[in-house]
JSON list of C-alpha atoms in Angstrom, two decimals:
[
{"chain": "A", "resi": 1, "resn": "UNK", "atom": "CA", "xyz": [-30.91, -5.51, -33.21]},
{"chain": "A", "resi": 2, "resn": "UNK", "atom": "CA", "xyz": [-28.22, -7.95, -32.22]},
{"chain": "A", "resi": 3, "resn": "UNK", "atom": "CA", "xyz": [-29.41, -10.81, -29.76]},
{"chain": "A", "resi": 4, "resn": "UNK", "atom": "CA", "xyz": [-27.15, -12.01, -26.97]},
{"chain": "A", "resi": 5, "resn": "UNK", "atom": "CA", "xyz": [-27.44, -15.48, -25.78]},
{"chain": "A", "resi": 6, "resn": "UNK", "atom": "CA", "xyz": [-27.62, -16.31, -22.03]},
{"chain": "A", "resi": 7, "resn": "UNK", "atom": "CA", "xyz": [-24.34, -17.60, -21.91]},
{"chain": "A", "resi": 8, "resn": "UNK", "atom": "CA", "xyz": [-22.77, -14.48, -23.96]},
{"chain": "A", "resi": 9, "resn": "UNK", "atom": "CA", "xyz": [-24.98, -12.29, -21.46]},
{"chain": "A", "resi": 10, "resn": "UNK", "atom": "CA", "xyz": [-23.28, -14.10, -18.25]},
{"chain": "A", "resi": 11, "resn": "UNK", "atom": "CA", "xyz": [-20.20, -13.57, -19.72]},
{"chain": "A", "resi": 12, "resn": "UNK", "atom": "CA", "xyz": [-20.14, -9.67, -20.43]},
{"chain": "A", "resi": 13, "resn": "UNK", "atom": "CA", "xyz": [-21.95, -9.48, -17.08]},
{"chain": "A", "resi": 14, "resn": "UNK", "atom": "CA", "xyz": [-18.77, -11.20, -15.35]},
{"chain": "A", "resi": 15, "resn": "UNK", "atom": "CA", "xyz": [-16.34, -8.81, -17.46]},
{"chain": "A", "resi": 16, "resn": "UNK", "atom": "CA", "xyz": [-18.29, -5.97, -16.74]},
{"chain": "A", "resi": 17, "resn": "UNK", "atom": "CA", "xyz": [-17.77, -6.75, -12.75]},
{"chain": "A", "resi": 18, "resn": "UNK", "atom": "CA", "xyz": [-14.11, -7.43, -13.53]},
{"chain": "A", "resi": 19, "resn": "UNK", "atom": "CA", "xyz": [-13.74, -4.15, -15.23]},
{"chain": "A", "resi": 20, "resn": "UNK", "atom": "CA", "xyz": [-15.12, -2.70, -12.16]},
{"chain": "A", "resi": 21, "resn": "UNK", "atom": "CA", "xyz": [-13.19, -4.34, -9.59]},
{"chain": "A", "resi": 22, "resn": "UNK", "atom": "CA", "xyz": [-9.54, -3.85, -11.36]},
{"chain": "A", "resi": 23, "resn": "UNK", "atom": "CA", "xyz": [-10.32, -0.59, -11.96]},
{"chain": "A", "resi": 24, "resn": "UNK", "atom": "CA", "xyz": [-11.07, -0.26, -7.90]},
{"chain": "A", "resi": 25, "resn": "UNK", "atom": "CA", "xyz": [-7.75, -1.72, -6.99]},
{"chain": "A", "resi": 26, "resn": "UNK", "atom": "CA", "xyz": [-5.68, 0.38, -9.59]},
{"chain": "A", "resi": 27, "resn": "UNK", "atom": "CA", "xyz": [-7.31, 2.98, -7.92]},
{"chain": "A", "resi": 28, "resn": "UNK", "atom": "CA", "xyz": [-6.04, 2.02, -4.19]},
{"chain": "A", "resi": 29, "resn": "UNK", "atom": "CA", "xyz": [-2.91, 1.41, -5.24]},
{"chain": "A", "resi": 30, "resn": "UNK", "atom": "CA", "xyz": [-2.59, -2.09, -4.96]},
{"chain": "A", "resi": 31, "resn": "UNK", "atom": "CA", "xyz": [-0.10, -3.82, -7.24]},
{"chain": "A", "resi": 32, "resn": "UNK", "atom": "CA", "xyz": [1.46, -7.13, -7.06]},
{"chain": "A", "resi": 33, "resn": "UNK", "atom": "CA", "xyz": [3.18, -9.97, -9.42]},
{"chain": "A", "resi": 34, "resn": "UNK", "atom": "CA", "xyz": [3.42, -13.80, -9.97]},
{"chain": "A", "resi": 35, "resn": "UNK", "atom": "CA", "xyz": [6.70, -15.59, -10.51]},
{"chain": "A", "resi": 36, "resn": "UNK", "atom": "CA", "xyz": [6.24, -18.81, -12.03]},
{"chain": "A", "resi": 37, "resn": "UNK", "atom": "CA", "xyz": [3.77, -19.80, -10.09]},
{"chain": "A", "resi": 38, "resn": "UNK", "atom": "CA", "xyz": [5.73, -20.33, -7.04]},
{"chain": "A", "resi": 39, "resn": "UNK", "atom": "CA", "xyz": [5.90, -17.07, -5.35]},
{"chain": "A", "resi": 40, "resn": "UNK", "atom": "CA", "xyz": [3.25, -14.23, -5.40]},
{"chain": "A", "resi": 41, "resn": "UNK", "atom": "CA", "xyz": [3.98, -10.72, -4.05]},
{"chain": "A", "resi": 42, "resn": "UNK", "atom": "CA", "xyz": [1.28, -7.86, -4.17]},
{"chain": "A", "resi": 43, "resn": "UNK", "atom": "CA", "xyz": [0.85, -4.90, -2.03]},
{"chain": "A", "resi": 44, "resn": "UNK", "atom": "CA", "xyz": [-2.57, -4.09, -0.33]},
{"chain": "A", "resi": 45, "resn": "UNK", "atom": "CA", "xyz": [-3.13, -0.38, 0.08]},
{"chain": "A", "resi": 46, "resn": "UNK", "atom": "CA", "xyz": [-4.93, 1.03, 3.22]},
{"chain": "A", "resi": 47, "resn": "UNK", "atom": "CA", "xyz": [-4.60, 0.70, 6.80]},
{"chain": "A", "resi": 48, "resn": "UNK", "atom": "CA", "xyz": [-4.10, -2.55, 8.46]},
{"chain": "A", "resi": 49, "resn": "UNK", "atom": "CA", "xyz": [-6.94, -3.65, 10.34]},
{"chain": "A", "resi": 50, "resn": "UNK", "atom": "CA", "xyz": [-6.44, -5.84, 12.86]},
{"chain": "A", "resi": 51, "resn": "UNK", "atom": "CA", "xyz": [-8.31, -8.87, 13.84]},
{"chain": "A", "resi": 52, "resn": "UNK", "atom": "CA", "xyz": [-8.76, -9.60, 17.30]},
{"chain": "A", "resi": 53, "resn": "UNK", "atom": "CA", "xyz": [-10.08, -11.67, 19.66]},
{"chain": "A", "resi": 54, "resn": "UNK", "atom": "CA", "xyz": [-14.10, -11.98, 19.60]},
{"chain": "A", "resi": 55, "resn": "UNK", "atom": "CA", "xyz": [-16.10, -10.04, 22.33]},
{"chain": "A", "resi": 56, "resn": "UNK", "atom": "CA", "xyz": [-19.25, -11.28, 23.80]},
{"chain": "A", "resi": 57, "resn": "UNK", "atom": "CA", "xyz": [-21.98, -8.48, 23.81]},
{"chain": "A", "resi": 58, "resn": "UNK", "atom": "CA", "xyz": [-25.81, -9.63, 25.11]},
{"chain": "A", "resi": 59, "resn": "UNK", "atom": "CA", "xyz": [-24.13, -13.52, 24.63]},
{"chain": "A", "resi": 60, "resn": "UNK", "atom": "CA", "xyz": [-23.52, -12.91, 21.12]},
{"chain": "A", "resi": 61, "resn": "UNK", "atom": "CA", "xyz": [-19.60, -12.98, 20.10]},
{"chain": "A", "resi": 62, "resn": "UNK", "atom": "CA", "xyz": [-18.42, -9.75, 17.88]},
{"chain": "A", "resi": 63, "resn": "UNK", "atom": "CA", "xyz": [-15.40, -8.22, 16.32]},
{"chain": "A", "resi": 64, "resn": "UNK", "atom": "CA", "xyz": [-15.71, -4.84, 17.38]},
{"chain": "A", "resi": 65, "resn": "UNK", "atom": "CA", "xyz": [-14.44, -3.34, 14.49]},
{"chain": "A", "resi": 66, "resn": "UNK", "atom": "CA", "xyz": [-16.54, -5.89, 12.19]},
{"chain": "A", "resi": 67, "resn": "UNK", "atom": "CA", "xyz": [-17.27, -3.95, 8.99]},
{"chain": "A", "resi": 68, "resn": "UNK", "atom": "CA", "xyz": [-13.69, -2.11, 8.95]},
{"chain": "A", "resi": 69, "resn": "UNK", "atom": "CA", "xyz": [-11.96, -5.78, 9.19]},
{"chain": "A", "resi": 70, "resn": "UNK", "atom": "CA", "xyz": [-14.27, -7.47, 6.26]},
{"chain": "A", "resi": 71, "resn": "UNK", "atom": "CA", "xyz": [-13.43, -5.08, 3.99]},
{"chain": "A", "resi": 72, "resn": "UNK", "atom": "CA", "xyz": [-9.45, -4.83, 4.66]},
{"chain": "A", "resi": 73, "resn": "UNK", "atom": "CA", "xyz": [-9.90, -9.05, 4.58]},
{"chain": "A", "resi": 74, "resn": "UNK", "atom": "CA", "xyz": [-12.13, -8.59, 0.81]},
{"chain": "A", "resi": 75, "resn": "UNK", "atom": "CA", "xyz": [-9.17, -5.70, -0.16]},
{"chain": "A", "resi": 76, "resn": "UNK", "atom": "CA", "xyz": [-6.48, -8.97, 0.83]},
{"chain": "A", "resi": 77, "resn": "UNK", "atom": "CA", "xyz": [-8.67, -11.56, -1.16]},
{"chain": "A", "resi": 78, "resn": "UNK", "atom": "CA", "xyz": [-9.64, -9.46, -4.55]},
{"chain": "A", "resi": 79, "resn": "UNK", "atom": "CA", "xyz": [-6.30, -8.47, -4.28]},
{"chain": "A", "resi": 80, "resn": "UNK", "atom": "CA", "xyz": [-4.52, -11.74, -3.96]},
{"chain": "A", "resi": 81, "resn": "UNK", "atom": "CA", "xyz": [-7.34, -13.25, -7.01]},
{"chain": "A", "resi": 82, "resn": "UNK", "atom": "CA", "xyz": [-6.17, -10.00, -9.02]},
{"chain": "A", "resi": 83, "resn": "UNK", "atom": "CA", "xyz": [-2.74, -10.93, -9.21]},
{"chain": "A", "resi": 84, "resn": "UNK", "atom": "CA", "xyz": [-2.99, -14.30, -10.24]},
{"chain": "A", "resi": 85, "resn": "UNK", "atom": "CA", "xyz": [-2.12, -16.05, -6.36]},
{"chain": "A", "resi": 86, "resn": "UNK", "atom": "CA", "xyz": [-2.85, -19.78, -7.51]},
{"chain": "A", "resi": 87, "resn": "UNK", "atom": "CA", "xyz": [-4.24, -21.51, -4.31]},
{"chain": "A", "resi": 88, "resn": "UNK", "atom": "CA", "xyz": [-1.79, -24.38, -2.95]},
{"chain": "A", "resi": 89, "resn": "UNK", "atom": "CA", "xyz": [-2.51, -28.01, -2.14]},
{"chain": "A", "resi": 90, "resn": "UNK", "atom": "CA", "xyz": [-0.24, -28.21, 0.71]},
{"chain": "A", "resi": 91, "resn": "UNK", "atom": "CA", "xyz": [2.44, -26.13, 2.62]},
{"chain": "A", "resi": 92, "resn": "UNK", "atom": "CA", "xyz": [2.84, -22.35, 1.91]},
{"chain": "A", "resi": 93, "resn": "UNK", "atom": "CA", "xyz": [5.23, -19.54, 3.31]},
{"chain": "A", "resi": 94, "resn": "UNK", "atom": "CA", "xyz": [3.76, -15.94, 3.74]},
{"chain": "A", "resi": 95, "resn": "UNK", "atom": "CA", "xyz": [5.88, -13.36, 4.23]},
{"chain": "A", "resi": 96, "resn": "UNK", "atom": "CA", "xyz": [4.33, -9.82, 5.07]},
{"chain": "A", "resi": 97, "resn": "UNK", "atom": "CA", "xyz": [5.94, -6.33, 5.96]},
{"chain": "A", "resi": 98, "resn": "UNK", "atom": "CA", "xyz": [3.47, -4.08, 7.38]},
{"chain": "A", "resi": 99, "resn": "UNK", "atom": "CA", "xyz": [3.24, -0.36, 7.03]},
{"chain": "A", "resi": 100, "resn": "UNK", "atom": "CA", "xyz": [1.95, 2.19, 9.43]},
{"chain": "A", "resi": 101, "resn": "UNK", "atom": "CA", "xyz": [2.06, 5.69, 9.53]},
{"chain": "A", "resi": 102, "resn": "UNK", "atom": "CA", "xyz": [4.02, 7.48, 11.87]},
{"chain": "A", "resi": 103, "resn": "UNK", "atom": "CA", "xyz": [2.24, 9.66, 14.74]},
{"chain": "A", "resi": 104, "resn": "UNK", "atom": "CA", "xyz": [3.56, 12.96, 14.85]},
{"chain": "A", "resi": 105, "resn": "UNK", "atom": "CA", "xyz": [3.76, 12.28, 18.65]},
{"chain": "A", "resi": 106, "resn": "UNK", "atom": "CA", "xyz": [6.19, 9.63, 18.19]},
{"chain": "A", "resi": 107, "resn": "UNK", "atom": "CA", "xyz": [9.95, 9.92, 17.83]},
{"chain": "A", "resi": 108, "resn": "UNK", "atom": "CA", "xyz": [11.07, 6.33, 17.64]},
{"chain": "A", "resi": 109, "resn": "UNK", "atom": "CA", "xyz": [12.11, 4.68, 14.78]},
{"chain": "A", "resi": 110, "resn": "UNK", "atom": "CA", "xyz": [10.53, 1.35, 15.43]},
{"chain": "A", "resi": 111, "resn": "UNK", "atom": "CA", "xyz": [6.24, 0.61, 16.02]},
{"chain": "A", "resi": 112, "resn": "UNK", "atom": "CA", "xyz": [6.09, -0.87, 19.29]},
{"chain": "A", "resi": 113, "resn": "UNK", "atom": "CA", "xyz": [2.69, 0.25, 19.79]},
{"chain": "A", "resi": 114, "resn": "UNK", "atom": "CA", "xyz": [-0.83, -0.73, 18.47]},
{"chain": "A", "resi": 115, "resn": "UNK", "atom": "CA", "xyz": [-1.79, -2.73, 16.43]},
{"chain": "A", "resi": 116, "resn": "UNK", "atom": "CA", "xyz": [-0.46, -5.89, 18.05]},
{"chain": "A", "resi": 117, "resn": "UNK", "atom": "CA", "xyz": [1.14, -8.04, 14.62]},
{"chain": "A", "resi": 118, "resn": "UNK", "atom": "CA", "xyz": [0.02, -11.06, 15.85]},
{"chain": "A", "resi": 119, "resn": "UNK", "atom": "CA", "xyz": [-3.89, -9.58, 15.38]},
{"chain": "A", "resi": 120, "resn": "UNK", "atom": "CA", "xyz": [-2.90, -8.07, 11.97]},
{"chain": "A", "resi": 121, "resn": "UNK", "atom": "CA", "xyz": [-1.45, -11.40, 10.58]},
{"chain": "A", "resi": 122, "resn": "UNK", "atom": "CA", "xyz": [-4.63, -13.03, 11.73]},
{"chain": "A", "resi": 123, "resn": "UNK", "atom": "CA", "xyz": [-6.53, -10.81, 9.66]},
{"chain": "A", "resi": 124, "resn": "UNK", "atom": "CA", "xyz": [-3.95, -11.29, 6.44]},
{"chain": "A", "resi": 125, "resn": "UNK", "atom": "CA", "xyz": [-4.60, -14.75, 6.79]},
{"chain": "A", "resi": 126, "resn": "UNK", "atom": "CA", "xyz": [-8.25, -15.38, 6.73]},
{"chain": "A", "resi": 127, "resn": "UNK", "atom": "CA", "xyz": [-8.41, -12.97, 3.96]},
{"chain": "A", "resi": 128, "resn": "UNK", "atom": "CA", "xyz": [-6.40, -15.24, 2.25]},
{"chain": "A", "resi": 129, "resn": "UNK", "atom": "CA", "xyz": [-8.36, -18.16, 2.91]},
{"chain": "A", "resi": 130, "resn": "UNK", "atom": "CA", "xyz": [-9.95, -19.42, -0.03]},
{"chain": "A", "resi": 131, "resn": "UNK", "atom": "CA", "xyz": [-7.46, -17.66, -2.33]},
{"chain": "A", "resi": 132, "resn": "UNK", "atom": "CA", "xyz": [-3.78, -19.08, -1.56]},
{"chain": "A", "resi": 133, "resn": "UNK", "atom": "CA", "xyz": [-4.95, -22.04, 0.43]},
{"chain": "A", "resi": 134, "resn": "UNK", "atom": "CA", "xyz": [-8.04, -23.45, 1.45]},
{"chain": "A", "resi": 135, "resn": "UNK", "atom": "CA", "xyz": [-7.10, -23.46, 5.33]},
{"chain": "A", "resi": 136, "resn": "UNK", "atom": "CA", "xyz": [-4.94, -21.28, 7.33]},
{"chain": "A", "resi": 137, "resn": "UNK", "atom": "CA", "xyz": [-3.20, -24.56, 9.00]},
{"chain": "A", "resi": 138, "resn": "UNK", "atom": "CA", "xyz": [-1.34, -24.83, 5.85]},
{"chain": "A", "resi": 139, "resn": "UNK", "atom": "CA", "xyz": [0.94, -22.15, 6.40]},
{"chain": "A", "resi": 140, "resn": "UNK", "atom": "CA", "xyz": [4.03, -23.67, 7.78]},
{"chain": "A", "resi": 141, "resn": "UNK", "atom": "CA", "xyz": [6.13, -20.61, 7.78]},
{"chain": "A", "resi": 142, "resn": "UNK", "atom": "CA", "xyz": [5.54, -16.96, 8.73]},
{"chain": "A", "resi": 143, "resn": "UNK", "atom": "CA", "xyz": [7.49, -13.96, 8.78]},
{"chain": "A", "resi": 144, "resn": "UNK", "atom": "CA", "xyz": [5.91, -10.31, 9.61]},
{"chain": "A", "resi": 145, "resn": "UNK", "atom": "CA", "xyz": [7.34, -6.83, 10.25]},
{"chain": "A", "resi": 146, "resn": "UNK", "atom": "CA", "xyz": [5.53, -3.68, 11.69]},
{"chain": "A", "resi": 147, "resn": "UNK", "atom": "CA", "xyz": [7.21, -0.40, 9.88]},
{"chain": "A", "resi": 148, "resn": "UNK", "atom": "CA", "xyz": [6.48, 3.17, 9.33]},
{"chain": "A", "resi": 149, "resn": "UNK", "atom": "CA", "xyz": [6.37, 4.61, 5.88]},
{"chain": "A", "resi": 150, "resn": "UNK", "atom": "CA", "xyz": [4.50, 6.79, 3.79]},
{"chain": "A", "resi": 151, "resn": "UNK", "atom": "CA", "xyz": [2.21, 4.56, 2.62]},
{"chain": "A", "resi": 152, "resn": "UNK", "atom": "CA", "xyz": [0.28, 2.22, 4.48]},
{"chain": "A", "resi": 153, "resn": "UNK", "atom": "CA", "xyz": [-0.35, -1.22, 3.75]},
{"chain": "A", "resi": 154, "resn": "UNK", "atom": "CA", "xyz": [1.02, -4.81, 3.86]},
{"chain": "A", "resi": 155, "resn": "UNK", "atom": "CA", "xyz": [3.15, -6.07, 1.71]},
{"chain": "A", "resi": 156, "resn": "UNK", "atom": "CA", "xyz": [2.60, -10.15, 1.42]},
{"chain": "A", "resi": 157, "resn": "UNK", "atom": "CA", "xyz": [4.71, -12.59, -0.33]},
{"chain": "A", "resi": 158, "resn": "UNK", "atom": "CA", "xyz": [2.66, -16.10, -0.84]},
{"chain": "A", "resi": 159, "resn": "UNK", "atom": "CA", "xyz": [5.28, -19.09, -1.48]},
{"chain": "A", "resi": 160, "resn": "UNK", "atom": "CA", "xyz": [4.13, -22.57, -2.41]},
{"chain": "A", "resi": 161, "resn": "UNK", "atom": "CA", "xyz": [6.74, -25.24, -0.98]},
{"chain": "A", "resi": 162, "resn": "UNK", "atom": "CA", "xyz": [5.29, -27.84, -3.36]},
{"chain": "A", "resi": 163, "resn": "UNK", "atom": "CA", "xyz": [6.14, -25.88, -6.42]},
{"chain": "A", "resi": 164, "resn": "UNK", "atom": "CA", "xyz": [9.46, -24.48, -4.78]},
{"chain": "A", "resi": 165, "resn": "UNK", "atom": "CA", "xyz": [10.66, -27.83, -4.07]},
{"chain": "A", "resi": 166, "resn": "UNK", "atom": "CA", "xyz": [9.75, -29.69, -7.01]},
{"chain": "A", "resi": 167, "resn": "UNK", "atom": "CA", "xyz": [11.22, -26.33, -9.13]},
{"chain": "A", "resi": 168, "resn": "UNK", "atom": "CA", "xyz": [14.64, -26.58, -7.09]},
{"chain": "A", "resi": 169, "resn": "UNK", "atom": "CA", "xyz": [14.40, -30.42, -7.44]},
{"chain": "A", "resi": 170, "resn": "UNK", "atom": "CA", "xyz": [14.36, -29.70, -11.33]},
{"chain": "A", "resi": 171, "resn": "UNK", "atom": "CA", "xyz": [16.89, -27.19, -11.39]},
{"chain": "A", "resi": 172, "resn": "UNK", "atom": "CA", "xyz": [19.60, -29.61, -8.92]},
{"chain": "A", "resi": 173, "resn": "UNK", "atom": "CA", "xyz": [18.61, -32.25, -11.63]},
{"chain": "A", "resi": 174, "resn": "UNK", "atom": "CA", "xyz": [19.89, -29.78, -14.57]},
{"chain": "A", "resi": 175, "resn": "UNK", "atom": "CA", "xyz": [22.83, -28.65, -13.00]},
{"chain": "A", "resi": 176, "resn": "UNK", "atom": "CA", "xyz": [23.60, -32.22, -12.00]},
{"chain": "A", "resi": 177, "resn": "UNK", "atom": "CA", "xyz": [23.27, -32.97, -15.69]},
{"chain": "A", "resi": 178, "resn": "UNK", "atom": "CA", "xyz": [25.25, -30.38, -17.02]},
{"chain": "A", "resi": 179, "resn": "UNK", "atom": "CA", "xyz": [28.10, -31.19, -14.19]},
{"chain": "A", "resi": 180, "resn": "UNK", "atom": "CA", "xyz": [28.16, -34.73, -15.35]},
{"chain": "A", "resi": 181, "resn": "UNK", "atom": "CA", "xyz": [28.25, -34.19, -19.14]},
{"chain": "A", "resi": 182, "resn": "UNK", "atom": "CA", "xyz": [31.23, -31.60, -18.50]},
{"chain": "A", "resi": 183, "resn": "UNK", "atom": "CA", "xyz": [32.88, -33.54, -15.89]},
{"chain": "A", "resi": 184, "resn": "UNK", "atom": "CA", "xyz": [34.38, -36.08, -18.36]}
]
C-alpha cells in the first residue's frame, strides 16, 4: 500500500479538477492562444448572454437571467485561466467579435437586433475580472462587433499596453541599433 502525503493528496486533487475542467472546455469548443505574453486570443463557445441592467423585484435588485449569465461569465473566466491570459497591472485593450445565429426570419446581413452589445460586453468584462485585470476600469480601449455565423460565441483578444509598449520600446531600440551599426 503506497501512502500519499497531504500535500501529494492536494496536489492530485487539484490535477484531477484540472483534468476535468480542460476536458469540459475541449468539449465546448473553446480554444484560444498566448503570444508572448502580450496578447491573448481565445474563443468562448455558446451563446452570448447578456448582462443588463439590475431589476428590483420585492426591493431586492436581480439580473433576470441570473444563472444563464454566471455561467457564460465562469465559461469567459475558466476560459481566459485555460489559455494562459496573464492578468495586467495597468492598461489593457479587449477586442471581441461576437457571434449570433441567424433567425430564419431574418434576411439582413447585419444584427441590429437583440442582444444590445453594450450589455454583452458588460458581461465579457466582469467575467474577466479577476483573470486579465483585477478591475474593469483598466480597460482603456474597446472594440466589439455583433455578427452572424455558424457558431456562436465571442471571440476576445486581451492586449496588455504595458508589455506592448515596453516590447515595441525594445524592438525600436534593436532596429535603432542595427540602423546605427550599418549606417557608417
Amino acid at each position: 500500500m503506497k501512502i500519499v502525503s497531504t500535500q501529494q493528496n492536494k496536489l492530485l486533487t487539484v490535477c484531477a479538477i484540472l483534468s476535468i475542467v480542460m476536458t469540459h472546455l475541449a468539449k465546448r469548443g473553446n480554444f484560444g492562444e498566448a503570444i508572448t505574453g502580450i496578447s491573448t486570443q481565445f474563443f468562448v463557445k455558446g451563446r452570448p448572454v447578456p448582462q443588463g441592467s439590475l431589476k428590483f423585484i420585492n426591493g431586492h435588485a436581480i439580473h433576470m437571467r441570473a444563472q444563464d449569465l454566471a455561467l457564460w461569465r465562469a465559461d469567459i473566466s475558466n476560459t481566459a485561466q485555460f489559455v494562459g491570459v496573464e492578468k495586467a497591472l495597468e492598461g489593457v485593450e479587449v477586442h471581441l467579435t461576437f457571434t449570433l445565429k441567424k433567425p430564419k426570419s431574418v434576411n439582413r446581413k447585419e444584427p441590429f437586433i437583440r442582444p444590445d452589445i453594450d450589455k454583452l460586453i458588460r458581461a465579457v468584462l466582469d467575467g474577466l475580472t479577476g483573470v486579465a485585470y483585477d478591475d474593469d476600469g483598466q480597460v482603456v480601449k474597446i472594440t466589439a462587433i455583433k455578427e452572424y455565423g455558424e457558431t456562436e460565441g465571442v471571440l476576445i483578444r486581451v492586449i496588455d499596453k504595458v508589455k506592448l509598449s515596453r516590447s515595441l520600446l525594445s524592438a525600436e531600440s534593436v532596429i535603432d541599433e542595427h540602423f546605427n551599426r550599418y549606417a557608417d
